[in-house]
Coordinates of C-alpha atoms and ligand atoms in Angstrom, one line a residue:
M1 CA -43.8 0.1 -149.5
K2 CA -46.9 0.3 -147.2
T3 CA -46.3 -1.2 -143.9
T4 CA -49.2 -0.1 -141.7
F5 CA -51.6 -2.8 -140.7
H6 CA -55.3 -2.3 -139.7
K7 CA -56.7 -4.2 -136.8
N8 CA -60.0 -4.5 -138.7
L9 CA -60.3 -8.1 -139.8
S10 CA -62.6 -7.1 -142.6
T11 CA -59.8 -5.6 -144.7
R12 CA -58.4 -7.7 -147.4
R13 CA -54.9 -7.7 -146.0
E14 CA -56.2 -9.3 -142.8
F15 CA -57.9 -12.0 -145.0
V16 CA -54.7 -12.7 -146.8
K17 CA -52.9 -13.1 -143.4
Q18 CA -55.7 -14.8 -141.5
S19 CA -56.9 -17.2 -144.1
G20 CA -53.6 -18.9 -143.7
L21 CA -53.9 -18.9 -139.9
L22 CA -57.5 -20.0 -139.3
A23 CA -58.9 -23.4 -139.9
G24 CA -61.6 -23.4 -142.5
G25 CA -64.7 -23.4 -140.3
L26 CA -63.4 -20.6 -138.2
V27 CA -63.3 -18.0 -141.0
A28 CA -66.6 -16.0 -140.5
A29 CA -68.6 -15.0 -143.6
P30 CA -68.2 -11.2 -143.2
L31 CA -64.5 -11.7 -143.8
F32 CA -65.3 -12.8 -147.4
S33 CA -67.8 -10.1 -148.3
N34 CA -65.7 -7.0 -147.9
A35 CA -64.5 -5.7 -151.3
N36 CA -63.4 -2.2 -150.2
F37 CA -60.0 -3.3 -149.1
L38 CA -58.3 -1.8 -152.1
N39 CA -58.9 1.7 -150.7
S40 CA -57.2 0.8 -147.5
V41 CA -53.7 1.8 -146.8
D42 CA -52.5 -1.7 -146.3
D43 CA -53.8 -3.5 -149.3
T44 CA -50.5 -4.6 -150.9
I45 CA -50.4 -8.3 -151.7
K46 CA -46.8 -9.3 -151.2
I47 CA -45.3 -11.9 -153.5
A48 CA -42.2 -14.1 -153.1
L49 CA -40.7 -15.9 -156.1
V50 CA -39.0 -19.2 -155.4
G51 CA -37.2 -20.5 -158.6
C52 CA -36.0 -17.5 -160.7
G53 CA -35.5 -19.2 -164.1
G54 CA -37.5 -18.8 -167.3
R55 CA -40.9 -19.7 -166.0
G56 CA -40.4 -18.0 -162.6
T57 CA -39.5 -14.8 -164.4
G58 CA -42.6 -15.1 -166.6
A59 CA -44.9 -16.1 -163.7
A60 CA -43.6 -13.2 -161.6
A61 CA -44.2 -10.8 -164.5
Q62 CA -47.8 -12.1 -164.9
A63 CA -48.5 -11.8 -161.2
L64 CA -47.2 -8.3 -161.2
S65 CA -49.3 -7.5 -164.3
T66 CA -52.6 -8.2 -162.5
K67 CA -55.0 -5.4 -161.6
Q68 CA -54.4 -5.8 -157.9
N69 CA -52.0 -3.9 -155.7
V70 CA -49.2 -6.4 -155.8
K71 CA -45.6 -6.2 -155.0
L72 CA -42.7 -8.6 -155.4
V73 CA -40.9 -8.4 -152.1
A74 CA -38.6 -11.5 -152.0
M75 CA -36.8 -13.8 -154.4
C76 CA -35.0 -17.1 -153.9
D77 CA -33.0 -19.2 -156.3
A78 CA -30.5 -22.0 -155.7
F79 CA -28.0 -20.0 -157.7
R80 CA -27.3 -16.3 -157.3
D81 CA -26.6 -15.8 -161.0
N82 CA -30.0 -17.0 -162.0
L83 CA -31.6 -14.8 -159.4
D84 CA -29.7 -11.7 -160.6
R85 CA -30.7 -12.4 -164.2
C86 CA -34.3 -12.7 -163.3
Y87 CA -34.2 -9.5 -161.2
L88 CA -32.6 -7.7 -164.1
S89 CA -35.3 -8.9 -166.5
L90 CA -38.1 -8.0 -164.2
T91 CA -36.8 -4.5 -163.5
A92 CA -36.0 -3.7 -167.2
D93 CA -37.2 -0.3 -168.6
D94 CA -39.4 -2.0 -171.2
L95 CA -41.1 -5.3 -170.4
S96 CA -43.5 -5.2 -173.3
D97 CA -42.1 -8.3 -174.9
V98 CA -42.9 -10.2 -171.6
T99 CA -46.2 -8.6 -170.6
G100 CA -47.6 -7.7 -174.0
R101 CA -48.2 -4.2 -172.7
P102 CA -46.0 -1.0 -173.0
G103 CA -44.0 0.1 -170.0
N104 CA -42.4 -1.7 -167.1
L105 CA -43.1 -3.2 -163.6
K106 CA -40.5 -1.3 -161.6
N107 CA -43.0 0.3 -159.2
R108 CA -44.2 -3.2 -158.3
I109 CA -40.8 -4.6 -157.4
D110 CA -39.2 -3.9 -154.0
V111 CA -36.7 -6.6 -153.3
P112 CA -33.8 -5.2 -151.2
E113 CA -30.6 -7.2 -151.0
G114 CA -31.6 -8.7 -147.7
N115 CA -34.7 -10.2 -149.3
K116 CA -32.7 -12.1 -152.0
F117 CA -32.0 -15.6 -150.8
T118 CA -29.9 -18.4 -152.3
G119 CA -29.0 -22.1 -151.8
F120 CA -31.3 -25.0 -150.7
D121 CA -32.8 -23.4 -147.6
G122 CA -33.5 -19.9 -148.9
Y123 CA -37.1 -20.7 -149.8
K124 CA -38.2 -20.7 -146.1
K125 CA -37.0 -17.1 -145.6
A126 CA -38.5 -15.9 -148.9
I127 CA -41.9 -17.5 -148.2
A128 CA -42.0 -15.9 -144.7
L129 CA -42.0 -12.4 -146.3
A130 CA -45.0 -12.9 -148.6
D131 CA -48.7 -13.3 -148.8
V132 CA -48.5 -15.3 -152.0
V133 CA -45.7 -17.6 -153.1
I134 CA -44.8 -18.5 -156.7
L135 CA -43.1 -21.9 -156.8
T136 CA -41.2 -22.4 -160.1
T137 CA -38.2 -24.5 -159.3
P138 CA -37.7 -27.9 -161.0
P139 CA -40.5 -30.2 -159.8
G140 CA -38.3 -32.4 -157.5
F141 CA -38.4 -29.6 -154.9
R142 CA -42.1 -28.7 -155.2
P143 CA -43.4 -31.0 -152.4
I144 CA -41.1 -29.5 -149.8
H145 CA -41.6 -25.9 -151.0
F146 CA -45.4 -26.3 -151.2
E147 CA -45.5 -27.9 -147.7
E148 CA -43.5 -25.0 -146.3
A149 CA -45.8 -22.4 -148.0
I150 CA -48.9 -24.1 -146.7
N151 CA -47.4 -24.5 -143.2
Q152 CA -46.6 -20.8 -143.2
G153 CA -50.2 -20.0 -144.3
K154 CA -49.5 -18.6 -147.8
H155 CA -51.6 -18.6 -151.0
V156 CA -49.7 -20.4 -153.8
F157 CA -49.2 -20.4 -157.5
M158 CA -47.1 -23.4 -158.3
E159 CA -45.9 -24.8 -161.6
K160 CA -46.6 -28.3 -162.8
P161 CA -45.4 -31.0 -162.3
V162 CA -45.8 -31.0 -158.5
A163 CA -43.4 -33.9 -157.7
T164 CA -41.3 -36.5 -159.3
D165 CA -42.0 -39.6 -157.1
P166 CA -44.9 -41.1 -155.1
V167 CA -43.6 -39.9 -151.7
G168 CA -43.6 -36.4 -153.1
I169 CA -47.1 -36.9 -154.5
Q170 CA -48.3 -38.0 -151.0
K171 CA -46.7 -34.9 -149.4
V172 CA -48.5 -32.6 -151.9
L173 CA -51.8 -34.3 -151.3
T174 CA -51.4 -33.9 -147.5
S175 CA -50.5 -30.2 -148.0
A176 CA -53.4 -29.8 -150.4
A177 CA -55.8 -31.0 -147.7
Q178 CA -54.3 -28.5 -145.3
A179 CA -54.6 -25.7 -147.8
K180 CA -58.3 -26.5 -148.1
Q181 CA -58.7 -26.4 -144.4
K182 CA -56.9 -23.1 -144.1
K183 CA -58.8 -21.7 -147.2
L184 CA -55.6 -20.9 -149.0
N185 CA -56.0 -20.4 -152.7
V186 CA -53.7 -22.7 -154.8
V187 CA -53.4 -22.5 -158.5
V188 CA -51.3 -25.0 -160.4
G189 CA -49.8 -24.1 -163.8
L190 CA -51.8 -26.6 -165.8
Q191 CA -52.9 -23.6 -167.8
R192 CA -55.3 -25.4 -170.1
H193 CA -57.8 -25.2 -167.2
Y194 CA -57.5 -21.4 -167.6
Q195 CA -57.7 -21.3 -171.4
N196 CA -61.0 -20.2 -172.9
S197 CA -61.1 -22.7 -175.8
Y198 CA -60.5 -25.6 -173.4
R199 CA -63.1 -24.3 -170.9
E200 CA -65.7 -24.0 -173.7
L201 CA -65.0 -27.5 -175.0
Y202 CA -65.2 -28.8 -171.4
K203 CA -68.7 -27.2 -170.9
R204 CA -69.9 -29.1 -174.0
K205 CA -68.2 -32.4 -173.5
D206 CA -71.5 -34.2 -173.1
L207 CA -72.1 -33.7 -176.8
I208 CA -69.8 -36.7 -177.5
G209 CA -71.6 -39.0 -175.1
D210 CA -69.5 -41.3 -172.9
I211 CA -65.8 -41.0 -173.5
T212 CA -64.5 -44.5 -174.6
S213 CA -61.0 -43.6 -175.6
A214 CA -58.5 -40.8 -175.9
Q215 CA -55.2 -39.8 -177.4
A216 CA -52.6 -37.4 -176.1
W217 CA -49.4 -36.2 -177.8
W218 CA -46.3 -34.2 -176.8
N219 CA -44.0 -34.8 -179.7
N220 CA -41.4 -32.2 -180.5
D221 CA -37.6 -31.6 -180.7
G222 CA -36.9 -31.5 -177.0
V223 CA -35.4 -28.8 -174.8
W224 CA -32.1 -27.2 -173.7
V225 CA -29.0 -28.9 -172.5
R226 CA -26.7 -27.3 -169.9
A227 CA -23.3 -28.8 -170.4
R228 CA -21.0 -29.7 -167.5
K229 CA -18.6 -27.0 -166.5
A230 CA -15.2 -27.5 -164.9
G231 CA -15.2 -27.2 -161.1
Q232 CA -18.9 -28.1 -160.6
T233 CA -19.7 -30.7 -158.0
E234 CA -22.0 -33.5 -159.2
M235 CA -24.8 -31.9 -157.3
E236 CA -24.3 -28.5 -158.9
Y237 CA -24.1 -30.1 -162.4
Q238 CA -27.3 -32.0 -161.9
M239 CA -29.1 -28.9 -160.5
R240 CA -28.0 -26.8 -163.5
N241 CA -28.8 -29.5 -166.1
W242 CA -31.9 -30.6 -164.2
Y243 CA -34.1 -31.7 -167.1
Y244 CA -32.0 -34.9 -167.6
F245 CA -32.3 -36.2 -164.0
V246 CA -35.4 -38.1 -162.9
W247 CA -35.2 -36.9 -159.2
L248 CA -35.4 -33.3 -160.4
C249 CA -37.5 -33.5 -163.6
G250 CA -39.4 -36.8 -163.5
D251 CA -38.5 -37.4 -167.2
H252 CA -40.2 -35.6 -170.0
I253 CA -43.3 -37.7 -169.8
T254 CA -43.8 -36.0 -166.4
E255 CA -42.2 -32.6 -167.1
Q256 CA -44.2 -31.8 -170.3
H257 CA -46.6 -34.5 -171.3
I258 CA -48.4 -34.0 -168.0
H259 CA -50.3 -31.1 -169.7
N260 CA -52.0 -33.5 -172.2
L261 CA -52.5 -36.4 -169.7
D262 CA -54.1 -33.8 -167.3
V263 CA -56.6 -32.7 -170.0
I264 CA -57.8 -36.3 -170.5
N265 CA -58.1 -36.8 -166.7
W266 CA -60.1 -33.5 -166.5
F267 CA -62.5 -34.4 -169.3
K268 CA -62.8 -38.0 -168.0
G269 CA -63.4 -36.8 -164.5
G270 CA -60.9 -39.3 -163.0
Y271 CA -57.5 -40.9 -163.1
P272 CA -56.2 -44.1 -164.7
V273 CA -56.2 -47.3 -162.6
K274 CA -53.3 -48.8 -164.5
A275 CA -50.8 -48.4 -167.3
Q276 CA -48.4 -50.3 -169.5
G277 CA -46.1 -49.0 -172.2
M278 CA -42.8 -48.8 -173.9
G279 CA -40.0 -46.3 -174.3
G280 CA -36.3 -45.7 -174.5
R281 CA -33.4 -43.6 -175.8
E282 CA -32.9 -43.5 -179.6
V283 CA -31.0 -40.3 -180.3
R284 CA -30.6 -38.4 -177.1
K285 CA -27.9 -40.5 -175.6
G286 CA -25.0 -38.1 -174.8
K287 CA -23.2 -37.6 -171.5
D288 CA -25.2 -34.4 -170.9
H289 CA -28.5 -36.3 -171.5
G290 CA -28.4 -37.8 -168.1
E291 CA -30.8 -40.7 -167.6
I292 CA -34.1 -39.8 -169.2
F293 CA -35.7 -41.5 -172.2
D294 CA -36.4 -39.6 -175.4
H295 CA -39.7 -41.4 -176.2
H296 CA -42.5 -43.0 -174.3
Y297 CA -45.7 -44.7 -175.5
V298 CA -48.2 -45.6 -172.8
E299 CA -51.6 -47.2 -172.7
F300 CA -53.5 -45.9 -169.6
Q301 CA -56.7 -47.6 -168.6
Y302 CA -59.5 -45.9 -166.6
A303 CA -61.9 -47.6 -164.2
D304 CA -64.6 -47.8 -166.8
G305 CA -62.2 -49.7 -169.1
S306 CA -61.6 -46.8 -171.5
I307 CA -58.1 -46.3 -172.8
L308 CA -55.8 -43.3 -173.2
N309 CA -53.1 -43.9 -175.7
S310 CA -50.3 -41.4 -174.9
Q311 CA -47.2 -40.6 -176.8
C312 CA -44.4 -38.2 -176.1
R313 CA -41.1 -37.9 -178.0
H314 CA -38.2 -35.5 -177.9
I315 CA -36.5 -36.3 -181.3
P316 CA -35.6 -33.6 -183.8
G317 CA -36.7 -34.2 -187.4
T318 CA -39.8 -36.2 -186.4
M319 CA -43.5 -35.3 -186.5
S320 CA -44.3 -32.5 -184.0
R321 CA -47.7 -32.5 -182.3
V322 CA -48.9 -31.3 -178.9
D323 CA -52.6 -32.1 -178.6
E324 CA -55.4 -34.2 -177.2
L325 CA -58.3 -36.0 -178.7
L326 CA -61.3 -37.5 -176.9
V327 CA -63.5 -40.1 -178.6
G328 CA -67.0 -40.7 -177.3
T329 CA -70.1 -42.7 -178.2
K330 CA -71.5 -39.8 -180.1
G331 CA -68.5 -37.9 -181.4
R332 CA -65.1 -36.5 -180.8
I333 CA -63.4 -33.5 -179.1
Q334 CA -60.4 -32.3 -181.0
C335 CA -58.7 -30.0 -178.4
G336 CA -56.0 -28.5 -180.7
A337 CA -58.6 -27.6 -183.3
A338 CA -61.0 -26.4 -180.5
K339 CA -63.7 -28.4 -182.2
I340 CA -66.4 -31.0 -181.4
I341 CA -67.6 -33.3 -184.2
D342 CA -70.3 -35.9 -184.3
A343 CA -69.7 -39.6 -185.3
K344 CA -70.1 -38.7 -189.0
G345 CA -67.6 -35.8 -188.8
N346 CA -70.1 -33.0 -188.8
T347 CA -69.0 -30.0 -186.7
Q348 CA -71.1 -29.7 -183.6
Y349 CA -69.1 -26.9 -182.0
Q350 CA -66.2 -24.7 -183.1
F351 CA -64.6 -22.3 -180.6
E352 CA -64.5 -19.1 -182.6
G353 CA -63.5 -16.5 -180.0
K354 CA -60.0 -15.1 -179.6
D355 CA -58.2 -17.4 -177.2
N356 CA -56.8 -15.7 -174.1
D357 CA -53.3 -16.0 -172.6
P358 CA -54.0 -18.7 -170.0
Y359 CA -50.6 -17.9 -168.3
Q360 CA -51.9 -14.4 -167.5
T361 CA -55.5 -15.6 -166.7
E362 CA -54.1 -17.9 -164.0
H363 CA -52.7 -15.0 -162.2
D364 CA -55.6 -12.6 -163.0
E365 CA -58.1 -15.0 -161.4
L366 CA -55.9 -16.0 -158.5
F367 CA -55.0 -12.5 -157.4
E368 CA -58.6 -11.2 -157.9
A369 CA -59.8 -13.9 -155.6
I370 CA -57.2 -13.1 -153.0
A371 CA -57.9 -9.4 -153.2
K372 CA -61.6 -10.0 -152.8
G373 CA -61.0 -12.3 -149.9
E374 CA -62.5 -15.2 -151.7
Y375 CA -61.4 -18.8 -151.4
K376 CA -61.8 -20.1 -155.0
F377 CA -58.9 -22.3 -156.1
A378 CA -57.8 -25.7 -154.9
D379 CA -55.8 -27.0 -157.8
A380 CA -53.2 -29.0 -155.8
E381 CA -55.0 -32.3 -155.5
N382 CA -55.6 -32.5 -159.2
G383 CA -52.1 -31.3 -159.9
A384 CA -50.8 -34.1 -157.7
K385 CA -53.0 -36.8 -159.3
S386 CA -52.2 -35.7 -162.9
T387 CA -48.5 -35.6 -161.9
M388 CA -49.0 -39.1 -160.6
T389 CA -50.6 -40.2 -163.9
S390 CA -47.3 -39.2 -165.6
I391 CA -45.2 -41.0 -163.0
L392 CA -47.4 -44.1 -163.5
G393 CA -46.5 -43.9 -167.2
R394 CA -42.8 -43.5 -166.5
M395 CA -42.9 -46.5 -164.2
A396 CA -44.6 -48.5 -167.0
T397 CA -42.1 -47.5 -169.7
Y398 CA -39.0 -47.9 -167.4
S399 CA -40.1 -51.4 -166.2
G400 CA -42.0 -52.7 -169.2
Q401 CA -44.6 -54.0 -166.6
I402 CA -48.3 -53.3 -166.0
I403 CA -48.3 -50.8 -163.2
E404 CA -51.4 -50.3 -161.0
W405 CA -52.2 -46.8 -159.7
D406 CA -53.0 -47.9 -156.1
K407 CA -49.7 -49.9 -155.8
A408 CA -47.7 -47.1 -157.4
I409 CA -49.0 -44.2 -155.4
N410 CA -48.7 -46.1 -152.1
A411 CA -45.2 -47.5 -153.0
N412 CA -43.4 -45.3 -150.5
L413 CA -40.9 -44.6 -153.3
N414 CA -38.7 -41.6 -152.7
I415 CA -36.0 -40.8 -155.3
Q416 CA -34.7 -37.6 -153.7
P417 CA -31.2 -37.1 -152.3
K418 CA -30.9 -37.9 -148.6
E419 CA -29.6 -34.4 -148.0
Y420 CA -29.4 -31.1 -150.0
N421 CA -26.0 -29.4 -150.2
W422 CA -23.5 -28.7 -153.0
N423 CA -21.4 -31.7 -152.0
A424 CA -24.2 -34.1 -151.1
A425 CA -24.5 -37.4 -152.8
T426 CA -26.8 -37.4 -155.9
P427 CA -29.4 -40.2 -156.4
T428 CA -27.5 -41.2 -159.6
V429 CA -23.8 -40.8 -160.5
P430 CA -22.0 -41.2 -163.8
N431 CA -19.6 -44.2 -164.5
A432 CA -15.9 -43.7 -165.3
D433 CA -16.8 -42.6 -168.9
G434 CA -19.3 -40.0 -167.7
Y435 CA -22.5 -41.9 -168.6
Y436 CA -25.4 -42.6 -166.2
P437 CA -27.3 -45.8 -165.7
I438 CA -30.4 -46.0 -167.9
A439 CA -33.7 -47.9 -167.1
V440 CA -34.0 -51.1 -169.0
P441 CA -37.5 -52.5 -169.6
G442 CA -37.8 -56.1 -168.4
V443 CA -34.9 -55.5 -165.9
T444 CA -35.6 -52.3 -164.1
K445 CA -38.1 -52.7 -161.3
F446 CA -41.1 -50.4 -160.9
V447 CA -39.4 -47.0 -161.2
Ligands
LIG1 N1 -46.9 -24.4 -167.5 C1 -46.0 -24.3 -168.4 O1 -46.3 -24.3 -169.6 C2 -44.6 -24.2 -168.1 C3 -43.6 -23.7 -169.0 C4 -42.3 -23.7 -168.6 C5 -41.9 -24.2 -167.4 N2 -42.8 -24.7 -166.5 C6 -42.4 -25.3 -165.3 O2 -41.7 -24.4 -164.5 C7 -40.7 -25.1 -163.7 C8 -39.4 -24.4 -163.9 O3 -39.0 -24.5 -165.3 P1 -38.1 -23.4 -166.0 O4 -38.3 -23.6 -167.4 O5 -38.3 -22.1 -165.4 O6 -36.7 -23.9 -165.5 P2 -35.3 -23.0 -165.3 O7 -34.2 -23.9 -165.2 O8 -35.3 -21.9 -166.3 O9 -35.6 -22.4 -163.8 C9 -35.6 -23.1 -162.7 C10 -35.0 -22.3 -161.6 O10 -35.1 -22.9 -160.3 C11 -33.9 -22.8 -159.6 N3 -33.8 -23.8 -158.5 C12 -33.5 -25.1 -158.7 N4 -33.6 -25.7 -157.5 C13 -34.0 -24.7 -156.6 C14 -34.2 -24.7 -155.2 N5 -34.1 -25.9 -154.4 N6 -34.5 -23.5 -154.6 C15 -34.6 -22.4 -155.3 N7 -34.4 -22.4 -156.6 C16 -34.1 -23.5 -157.3 C17 -32.9 -22.9 -160.7 O11 -31.6 -22.5 -160.3 C18 -33.5 -22.1 -161.8 O12 -33.1 -20.8 -161.8 C19 -40.8 -26.5 -164.1 O13 -41.5 -27.3 -163.2 C20 -41.4 -26.5 -165.5 O14 -42.2 -27.6 -165.8 C21 -44.1 -24.7 -166.8

């Protein structure tokens, strides 16, 4: 690994370091114009991975597959076994099934034992060793991890959602503003923004006139369950089986349906002002299904009175659809079909090209910008507001009330544990039979 550092501020490496240290206005123009850094001896972009599960492994492989001189130098996971599994996957002889290319990534990985961190505090040490941080834990931790990365002056790729409660959203918004000041690139894994077909539809959205209504779907069978094991503390159990606990996951309306809600916000150019809806648990009701619903149906209203009807369901054997539809005064955008039609159903535009892999494009574009010393990506604010859209929906379905955006986002509602350790109290606990309290519309307040 290259460790020599040039004093010359015009090298890319200095940009990577300094852009985190200097406030926006202080970064002089020449710093951004030098593209010869890749010939320098100190051009390695160091990466730290925080959250070494499925997506973390994939995101790290994508970051390491970019054209830049990148190196994974630090890893952190709450659990050592997950970190080891991720390290083994990334250092496999053949990674073609992950990267889509022959070969492996071994020469881009240099994570000595001392740079492998575990537990709840490991992220701070991992972040300190990197130029760019990949944040892929469950979303409950994103606000504190993102805050730390920005405080330490690092560029960030972070997965969606970016929080699970309004206090977390506010923290991300504050850090997003600081990232802008420091000119730190931030990409959020709402990958439809990096997908060619969506980008082409977005460019042509005016073909449908004013958007008067929209629909969004995330209906499918659901996800994994990680059953309780003997000897686990309640905290460990919830951390392992995190999808089913609202403080960690946000419920599936936040965890997955955010993708579709975000697309509608993007095309609308704004966020809903209020929401009301319904939801509950029909079939996913076991002890290991924690406290989340298995279906939500929400009517979001935007400032111009237009409505987004949103549905998400995790019930095997029912209709599957993950998609978005925008209806305008002159036609419709059918996102899944990558098509725009006029009011009579005639095709106005059809995306014909081969779609890209947006997961890879996120990293290609982020690392290219960093390597060139460019400040191009400020996704965190939208990431926070689209996450808040999904939280608004959850508040509506859990309570059965009309929930207003302004009240919700300013509610000072924090659903995280008071402290993080393996014996700490969790925000929810099971009853004597092993079942958790579930929200009851009409009874549950606000959350
Ligand atoms: N954009 C997408 O399409 C997409 C796809 C899959 C997952 N994701 C997102 O990626 C995130 C992770 O999902 P996943 O499927 O990889 O889950 P996962 O359970 O496979 O991995 C999460 C990892 O984070 C670790 N972790 C938990 N708390 C931690 C902490 N405080 N510090 C360090 N490590 C911690 C866990 O031990 C686990 O290894 C989620 O936010 C999810 O929504 C996004």
